[in-house]
Coordinates of C-alpha atoms and ligand atoms in Angstrom, one line a residue:
X1 CA 133.2 -15.4 98.0
X2 CA 129.4 -15.9 97.9
X3 CA 128.4 -19.1 96.0
X4 CA 126.9 -18.1 92.7
X5 CA 125.1 -20.6 90.5
X6 CA 127.5 -22.3 88.2
X7 CA 128.3 -20.4 85.0
X8 CA 126.5 -17.2 86.1
X9 CA 128.3 -13.9 85.6
X10 CA 126.5 -11.4 87.7
X11 CA 126.9 -7.8 86.5
X12 CA 123.7 -6.3 87.9
X13 CA 124.8 -5.2 91.4
X14 CA 122.8 -2.0 91.3
X15 CA 119.6 -4.2 91.3
X16 CA 120.7 -6.4 94.1
X17 CA 123.9 -8.0 95.4
X18 CA 125.0 -11.5 96.5
X19 CA 124.9 -11.8 100.3
X20 CA 128.4 -11.9 101.7
X21 CA 129.3 -15.2 103.4
X22 CA 130.4 -13.4 106.6
X23 CA 126.9 -11.9 106.6
X24 CA 125.2 -15.3 106.3
X25 CA 127.4 -16.6 109.2
X26 CA 126.3 -13.9 111.6
X27 CA 122.6 -14.3 110.7
X28 CA 122.2 -18.0 111.2
X29 CA 122.3 -18.1 115.0
X30 CA 119.3 -15.6 115.0
X31 CA 117.3 -17.8 112.7
X32 CA 118.1 -21.1 114.4
X33 CA 118.7 -20.5 118.1
X34 CA 118.1 -16.9 119.2
X35 CA 114.7 -16.3 117.7
X36 CA 113.2 -14.5 120.7
X37 CA 111.5 -11.1 120.5
X38 CA 113.9 -8.3 121.4
X39 CA 111.1 -6.5 123.2
X40 CA 110.3 -9.3 125.6
X41 CA 110.9 -9.0 129.3
X42 CA 112.6 -12.4 129.8
X43 CA 116.3 -12.7 128.9
X44 CA 115.7 -15.3 126.1
X45 CA 114.1 -12.5 124.1
X46 CA 115.8 -9.4 125.5
X47 CA 119.3 -10.8 125.1
X48 CA 118.8 -10.4 121.3
X49 CA 118.3 -6.6 121.8
X50 CA 122.0 -6.1 122.3
X51 CA 122.7 -7.5 118.8
X52 CA 120.2 -5.2 117.2
X53 CA 122.0 -2.3 118.9
X54 CA 125.4 -3.6 117.7
X55 CA 124.1 -3.6 114.2
X56 CA 122.8 0.0 114.7
X57 CA 126.4 1.0 115.7
X58 CA 127.8 -0.7 112.6
X59 CA 125.4 1.1 110.2
X60 CA 126.0 4.4 111.9
X61 CA 129.8 4.0 111.7
X62 CA 129.7 3.6 107.9
X63 CA 128.0 6.9 107.4
X64 CA 129.4 9.0 110.2
X65 CA 126.1 9.1 112.1
X66 CA 125.2 8.6 115.8
X67 CA 123.6 5.2 116.4
X68 CA 120.6 7.1 117.9
X69 CA 120.0 8.6 114.5
X70 CA 119.5 5.2 112.7
X71 CA 116.0 3.6 112.4
X72 CA 115.6 0.2 110.8
X73 CA 113.0 -0.2 108.1
X74 CA 112.0 -3.0 105.7
X75 CA 113.5 -1.6 102.5
X76 CA 114.8 1.4 100.6
X77 CA 111.3 2.2 99.4
X78 CA 109.9 2.4 103.0
X79 CA 112.8 4.7 104.0
X80 CA 112.1 7.0 101.1
X81 CA 108.3 7.0 101.5
X82 CA 108.6 7.6 105.2
X83 CA 110.9 10.6 104.9
X84 CA 108.5 12.3 102.5
X85 CA 105.4 11.5 104.5
X86 CA 106.9 12.8 107.7
X87 CA 108.0 16.1 106.1
X88 CA 104.6 16.8 104.8
X89 CA 103.1 16.0 108.1
X90 CA 105.4 17.9 110.5
X91 CA 105.7 21.0 108.4
X92 CA 102.1 21.1 107.2
X93 CA 103.4 22.5 103.9
X94 CA 102.2 21.2 100.6
X95 CA 105.2 21.3 98.2
X96 CA 107.9 18.8 97.4
X97 CA 111.1 19.5 95.4
X98 CA 112.8 16.5 93.9
X99 CA 114.4 15.5 90.6
X100 CA 113.1 13.8 87.4
X101 CA 115.7 11.0 87.8
X102 CA 114.8 9.6 91.3
X103 CA 114.1 6.0 91.8
X104 CA 110.5 4.9 91.3
X105 CA 110.2 4.6 95.1
X106 CA 110.2 8.4 95.2
X107 CA 108.8 9.3 91.7
X108 CA 105.7 7.2 92.1
X109 CA 105.0 8.3 95.6
X110 CA 105.3 11.9 94.5
X111 CA 103.0 11.4 91.6
X112 CA 100.4 9.9 93.9
X113 CA 100.8 12.9 96.3
X114 CA 100.4 15.2 93.3
X115 CA 97.0 13.7 92.6
X116 CA 96.1 14.5 96.2
X117 CA 96.9 18.1 95.7
X118 CA 100.5 18.3 96.8
X119 CA 102.7 20.5 94.5
X120 CA 105.7 18.5 93.2
X121 CA 108.6 20.1 91.3
X122 CA 110.6 17.4 89.4
X123 CA 113.8 19.3 88.6
X124 CA 115.1 18.6 85.1
X125 CA 118.7 17.4 84.6
X126 CA 121.3 18.2 81.9
X127 CA 121.9 15.8 79.0
X128 CA 124.8 14.2 81.0
X129 CA 122.4 13.5 83.9
X130 CA 123.8 16.2 86.2
X131 CA 121.8 18.8 88.0
X132 CA 122.2 22.5 87.5
X133 CA 122.3 24.1 91.0
X134 CA 120.2 27.0 89.7
X135 CA 117.3 24.5 89.5
X136 CA 117.5 24.0 93.2
X137 CA 117.7 27.8 93.9
X138 CA 114.7 28.3 91.6
X139 CA 112.5 25.5 93.1
X140 CA 113.2 25.5 96.8
X141 CA 111.3 28.2 98.7
X142 CA 109.7 28.8 102.1
X143 CA 106.6 26.9 101.0
X144 CA 108.6 23.7 100.5
X145 CA 108.1 20.9 103.0
X146 CA 111.0 18.9 101.8
X147 CA 113.7 18.7 99.1
X148 CA 114.8 15.2 98.1
X149 CA 117.7 14.5 95.8
X150 CA 119.3 11.1 95.4
X151 CA 123.0 10.8 96.2
X152 CA 123.8 8.6 93.2
X153 CA 121.6 7.5 90.4
X154 CA 120.9 3.7 90.1
X155 CA 120.9 3.7 86.3
X156 CA 123.8 5.9 85.3
X157 CA 125.7 6.1 88.6
X158 CA 125.8 9.9 88.3
X159 CA 126.6 11.5 91.7
X160 CA 124.6 14.6 92.8
X161 CA 126.0 17.5 95.0
X162 CA 123.7 16.6 97.9
X163 CA 125.9 18.2 100.6
X164 CA 125.7 21.6 98.8
X165 CA 122.0 21.2 98.3
X166 CA 121.5 20.3 102.0
X167 CA 123.4 23.5 102.9
X168 CA 121.2 25.6 100.7
X169 CA 118.0 24.0 102.1
X170 CA 119.2 24.6 105.7
X171 CA 119.6 28.3 105.0
X172 CA 116.0 28.3 103.6
X173 CA 114.7 26.4 106.6
X174 CA 113.7 23.5 104.3
X175 CA 114.1 19.8 105.3
X176 CA 116.5 17.9 103.0
X177 CA 116.4 14.1 102.4
X178 CA 118.7 12.0 100.2
X179 CA 118.1 8.5 98.7
X180 CA 121.7 7.2 99.3
X181 CA 120.8 3.6 98.5
X182 CA 123.4 3.4 95.7
X183 CA 126.0 5.7 97.3
X184 CA 126.4 4.0 100.7
X185 CA 129.4 1.6 100.7
X186 CA 130.6 2.9 97.3
X187 CA 131.7 6.4 98.2
X188 CA 132.6 7.9 101.6
X189 CA 129.7 9.5 103.5
X190 CA 130.2 11.4 106.7
X191 CA 127.0 12.9 108.1
X192 CA 128.9 14.8 110.8
X193 CA 130.3 17.0 108.0
X194 CA 127.0 18.0 106.3
X195 CA 123.5 19.3 106.9
X196 CA 121.5 16.4 105.5
X197 CA 118.4 15.8 107.7
X198 CA 117.3 12.4 106.5
X199 CA 119.0 9.7 104.4
X200 CA 117.8 6.3 103.0
X201 CA 119.9 3.1 103.0
X202 CA 119.1 -0.5 102.1
X203 CA 120.9 -3.7 102.9
X204 CA 120.6 -5.7 99.7
X205 CA 122.5 -3.3 97.6
X206 CA 125.6 -3.8 99.8
X207 CA 125.7 -7.6 100.3
X208 CA 123.1 -7.9 103.1
X209 CA 119.8 -9.8 102.5
X210 CA 116.7 -8.2 101.1
X211 CA 114.0 -6.8 103.3
X212 CA 116.1 -4.6 105.6
X213 CA 117.0 -1.0 105.4
X214 CA 117.4 2.1 107.5
X215 CA 116.4 5.7 107.6
X216 CA 118.9 8.1 109.1
X217 CA 117.1 11.0 110.9
X218 CA 119.4 13.7 112.2
X219 CA 119.1 14.5 115.9
X220 CA 116.4 17.0 116.8
X221 CA 114.7 16.6 113.3
X222 CA 110.9 16.5 113.8
X223 CA 109.6 13.1 112.6
X224 CA 106.2 11.5 112.2
X225 CA 106.2 7.7 111.6
X226 CA 104.5 6.0 108.6
X227 CA 104.5 2.5 110.1
X228 CA 102.5 3.0 113.3
X229 CA 102.4 0.3 115.9
X230 CA 104.4 -0.7 119.0
X231 CA 107.3 1.2 120.5
X232 CA 110.0 -0.4 118.4
X233 CA 112.7 1.9 117.1
X234 CA 111.9 4.4 119.8
X235 CA 108.4 4.9 118.5
X236 CA 109.6 5.9 115.0
X237 CA 108.9 2.6 113.3
X238 CA 106.4 0.0 114.6
X239 CA 106.7 -3.7 113.9
X240 CA 108.8 -6.5 115.4
X241 CA 112.4 -6.1 114.3
X242 CA 113.7 -8.4 111.5
X243 CA 116.5 -9.4 113.9
X244 CA 118.5 -11.8 111.7
X245 CA 118.5 -9.4 108.7
X246 CA 119.3 -6.4 110.9
X247 CA 122.3 -8.3 112.3
X248 CA 123.4 -9.2 108.8
X249 CA 122.9 -5.6 107.6
X250 CA 125.2 -4.4 110.4
X251 CA 127.9 -6.9 109.4
X252 CA 127.5 -5.9 105.7
X253 CA 128.1 -2.2 106.7
X254 CA 131.2 -3.1 108.6
X255 CA 132.5 -5.0 105.6
X256 CA 131.6 -2.2 103.2
X257 CA 133.6 0.3 105.3
X258 CA 136.6 -2.1 105.0
X259 CA 136.2 -2.6 101.3
X260 CA 135.5 1.0 100.3
X261 CA 139.1 1.6 99.1
X262 CA 138.9 -1.5 96.9
X263 CA 135.6 -0.3 95.4
X264 CA 137.4 2.9 94.3
X265 CA 140.5 1.1 93.0
X266 CA 140.0 -2.5 91.8
X267 CA 136.3 -2.3 91.0
X268 CA 136.7 1.1 89.3
X269 CA 139.6 -0.2 87.3
X270 CA 137.5 -3.1 86.0
X271 CA 134.7 -0.8 85.1
X272 CA 137.1 1.6 83.3
X273 CA 138.7 -1.3 81.4
X274 CA 135.3 -2.6 80.3
X275 CA 134.1 0.8 79.2
X276 CA 137.3 1.4 77.2
X277 CA 137.1 -2.0 75.5
X278 CA 133.5 -1.6 74.5
X279 CA 133.9 1.9 73.1
X280 CA 136.9 0.6 71.1
X281 CA 135.4 -2.6 69.8
X282 CA 131.8 -1.6 69.0
X283 CA 130.8 1.3 66.8
X284 CA 127.9 3.6 67.5
X285 CA 127.9 3.1 71.3
X286 CA 127.7 5.9 73.9
X287 CA 128.1 6.1 77.6
X288 CA 125.1 7.7 79.3
X289 CA 125.8 10.1 82.1
X290 CA 128.7 12.2 83.3
X291 CA 131.7 10.0 83.4
X292 CA 133.6 12.2 85.9
X293 CA 130.9 12.5 88.7
X294 CA 129.9 8.8 88.7
X295 CA 129.9 5.8 91.0
X296 CA 133.0 3.6 90.6
X297 CA 131.0 0.5 89.8
X298 CA 128.5 1.6 87.2
X299 CA 128.5 2.1 83.4
X300 CA 125.4 2.7 81.2
X301 CA 125.9 2.1 77.5
X302 CA 123.5 3.1 74.7
X303 CA 123.8 0.8 71.7
X304 CA 122.3 2.5 68.7
X305 CA 119.9 0.7 66.3
X306 CA 119.0 -2.1 68.7
X307 CA 116.6 -2.9 71.6
X308 CA 118.3 -3.5 74.9
X309 CA 115.8 -6.3 75.7
X310 CA 117.3 -8.3 72.8
X311 CA 120.8 -7.7 74.0
X312 CA 119.9 -8.8 77.5
X313 CA 118.2 -12.0 76.3
X314 CA 121.3 -12.9 74.3
X315 CA 123.6 -12.1 77.2
X316 CA 121.4 -14.3 79.4
X317 CA 121.9 -17.2 77.1
X318 CA 125.7 -16.9 77.8
X319 CA 125.0 -16.7 81.5
X320 CA 125.6 -13.0 81.9
X321 CA 123.2 -11.0 84.0
X322 CA 122.9 -7.3 83.1
X323 CA 120.0 -4.9 83.0
X324 CA 118.4 -2.2 80.9
X325 CA 118.6 0.2 83.8
X326 CA 115.9 -0.3 86.2
X327 CA 114.1 -3.5 87.3
X328 CA 111.0 -1.4 87.4
X329 CA 111.0 -0.7 83.6
X330 CA 111.9 -4.2 82.5
X331 CA 109.1 -5.9 80.8
X332 CA 107.5 -2.7 79.7
X333 CA 108.3 -1.0 76.4
X334 CA 108.6 2.4 78.0
X335 CA 112.2 3.6 78.0
X336 CA 113.7 4.6 81.3
X337 CA 112.4 7.8 82.8
X338 CA 116.0 8.6 83.8
X339 CA 117.3 8.5 80.3
X340 CA 114.2 10.3 79.0
X341 CA 114.9 13.1 81.5
X342 CA 118.4 13.3 80.1
X343 CA 116.9 14.0 76.7
X344 CA 117.8 10.8 75.0
X345 CA 115.4 10.0 72.2
X346 CA 113.1 7.0 73.0
X347 CA 115.0 5.0 70.3
X348 CA 118.4 5.5 71.9
X349 CA 117.1 5.1 75.5
X350 CA 115.7 1.7 74.4
X351 CA 119.2 0.6 73.5
X352 CA 120.6 1.2 77.0
X353 CA 122.3 -1.5 78.9
X354 CA 123.6 -1.0 82.5
X355 CA 126.5 -2.9 83.8
X356 CA 127.1 -2.6 87.6
X357 CA 129.9 -4.4 89.4
X358 CA 130.8 -5.3 93.0
X359 CA 133.7 -6.5 95.0
X360 CA 132.8 -10.1 94.0
X361 CA 133.4 -9.5 90.3
X362 CA 136.7 -10.6 88.8
X363 CA 138.8 -9.7 85.7
X364 CA 137.5 -12.9 84.2
X365 CA 133.9 -11.7 84.4
X366 CA 135.0 -8.5 82.5
X367 CA 136.9 -10.6 79.9
X368 CA 133.8 -12.7 79.3
X369 CA 131.6 -9.7 78.7
X370 CA 134.1 -8.0 76.4
X371 CA 134.2 -11.3 74.5
X372 CA 130.4 -11.9 74.4
X373 CA 129.1 -8.4 73.6
X374 CA 130.6 -7.5 70.2
X375 CA 129.2 -10.5 68.3
X376 CA 125.8 -10.1 69.9
X377 CA 125.7 -6.4 68.9
X378 CA 126.9 -7.3 65.4
X379 CA 124.2 -10.0 65.0
X380 CA 121.4 -7.8 66.2
X381 CA 122.5 -4.9 64.0
X382 CA 122.7 -7.3 61.0
X383 CA 118.9 -7.7 61.5
X384 CA 118.4 -4.0 61.6
X385 CA 118.0 -2.6 58.0
X386 CA 119.7 0.7 58.9
X387 CA 122.8 -1.0 60.2
X388 CA 123.1 -3.1 57.1
X389 CA 123.2 0.0 55.0
X390 CA 125.8 1.3 57.4
X391 CA 128.0 -1.7 57.0
X392 CA 127.9 -1.9 53.2
X393 CA 128.2 1.7 52.4
X394 CA 131.4 3.7 53.0
X395 CA 129.8 7.1 52.5
X396 CA 127.0 6.2 54.9
X397 CA 125.8 9.2 56.9
X398 CA 125.5 8.0 60.5
X399 CA 123.8 11.2 61.8
X400 CA 121.2 11.1 59.0
X401 CA 120.6 7.4 59.5
X402 CA 120.1 7.9 63.2
X403 CA 117.7 10.8 62.6
X404 CA 115.8 8.6 60.2
X405 CA 115.8 5.7 62.6
X406 CA 114.4 7.8 65.4
X407 CA 111.8 9.3 63.1
X408 CA 110.6 5.8 62.2
X409 CA 110.5 4.8 65.9
X410 CA 108.4 7.9 66.7
X411 CA 106.1 7.1 63.8
X412 CA 105.7 3.6 65.1
X413 CA 105.0 4.9 68.6
X414 CA 102.3 7.3 67.2
X415 CA 100.7 4.4 65.3
X416 CA 100.6 2.5 68.6
X417 CA 99.0 5.5 70.3
X418 CA 96.3 6.0 67.7
X419 CA 95.5 2.3 67.6
X420 CA 95.2 2.1 71.4
Ligands
LIG501 C1 117.1 -0.2 95.0 C2 116.8 1.2 95.2 C3 115.7 1.6 96.0 C4 114.7 0.7 96.6 O1 115.2 -0.3 97.4 P1 114.2 -1.5 97.8 O2 114.9 -2.3 98.7 O3 113.9 -2.2 96.5 O4 112.9 -0.9 98.4 C5 115.6 3.0 96.2 N1 116.4 3.9 95.7 C6 117.5 3.5 94.9 C7 118.4 4.6 94.3 C8 117.7 2.2 94.6 O5 118.7 1.8 93.8

């Protein structure tokens, strides 16, 4: 077990994960003793190279790739950005097809490219967060440089049919990339059995340290690097290798392969128990996203009539770490772009809380949350005038109250806009 600060219950594993102790152990020699540069000619440096290659084998094995198809990067964001940049450059085409629910790594890059004259189609999703395949058929054409669809969503856990989309893109002669940062290690991935051209992974979402990731590039895919420098990573990614982290990343991938079954049994059972208990114990709560096609570790709740920020602060006081969806929206009043794309009203989206588990969570953690959450929700709702009405009045019309609440929120937002 990784050592967590005392009294902390960590339920935000889609944001980052504790580093596995086995990972720390394999990294230490490369920080303390074997700090040579793997590109050096003398053996003190070059001996390190073999360990980078072992890590490459371990990463490749987890996703059914050839080690020659794995290129180490600094993070998931770099992997995503590099895949898109390369496609625009090698095809010379000026159109990107992606979804409205991608991670900000992709959304913000695409918005910037849009300003530079690249056409970007952000395919809409259904209210349950899933993608209608017809959107892909409509958007992807011969002018498309690349189609990029995430394997699983970081906020809702919804899983997308990327293998089918890759198949379709192949027929159209269009490159296909997937941000698989949340999927790798949680659900089986075998790149030998599909037509995905490029795939992004990051270490810190699967119990490796931060600052190391990889881009899978299928053999014979044309590629143009974003980080240009020395001949590291066979010329596809310049910069001296982050050796210790790469070695740790390799070990984490090996562990993830061994623990995949547990993820889909024990971790999933904990998530399901939590979900059932919260839906039973708390009124006016909804689960965001399709509950069938979903990662085994994630649940995203919408608590009506309250702000998620308030819930998170109160959970924090009891030592529970959870999130309102995306680290990138925390601190701003904007509701999540993912929940907005699913058609949630801003008011409901602002009441969204994401719980994401890992192999290091225990039943005790789940018990604590089930115990802590109902009184917090009750207290916060008691402060909300609408909920008070709800509580004291048997003939209370929930639908009408919700409509009124949302109307008020919209009015408020408009006021903010006009005063800005
Ligand atoms: C975390 C995450 C990223 C970004 O990874 P960084 O290491 O923060 O760059 C990209 N995509 C998804 C789906 C993620 O969850």
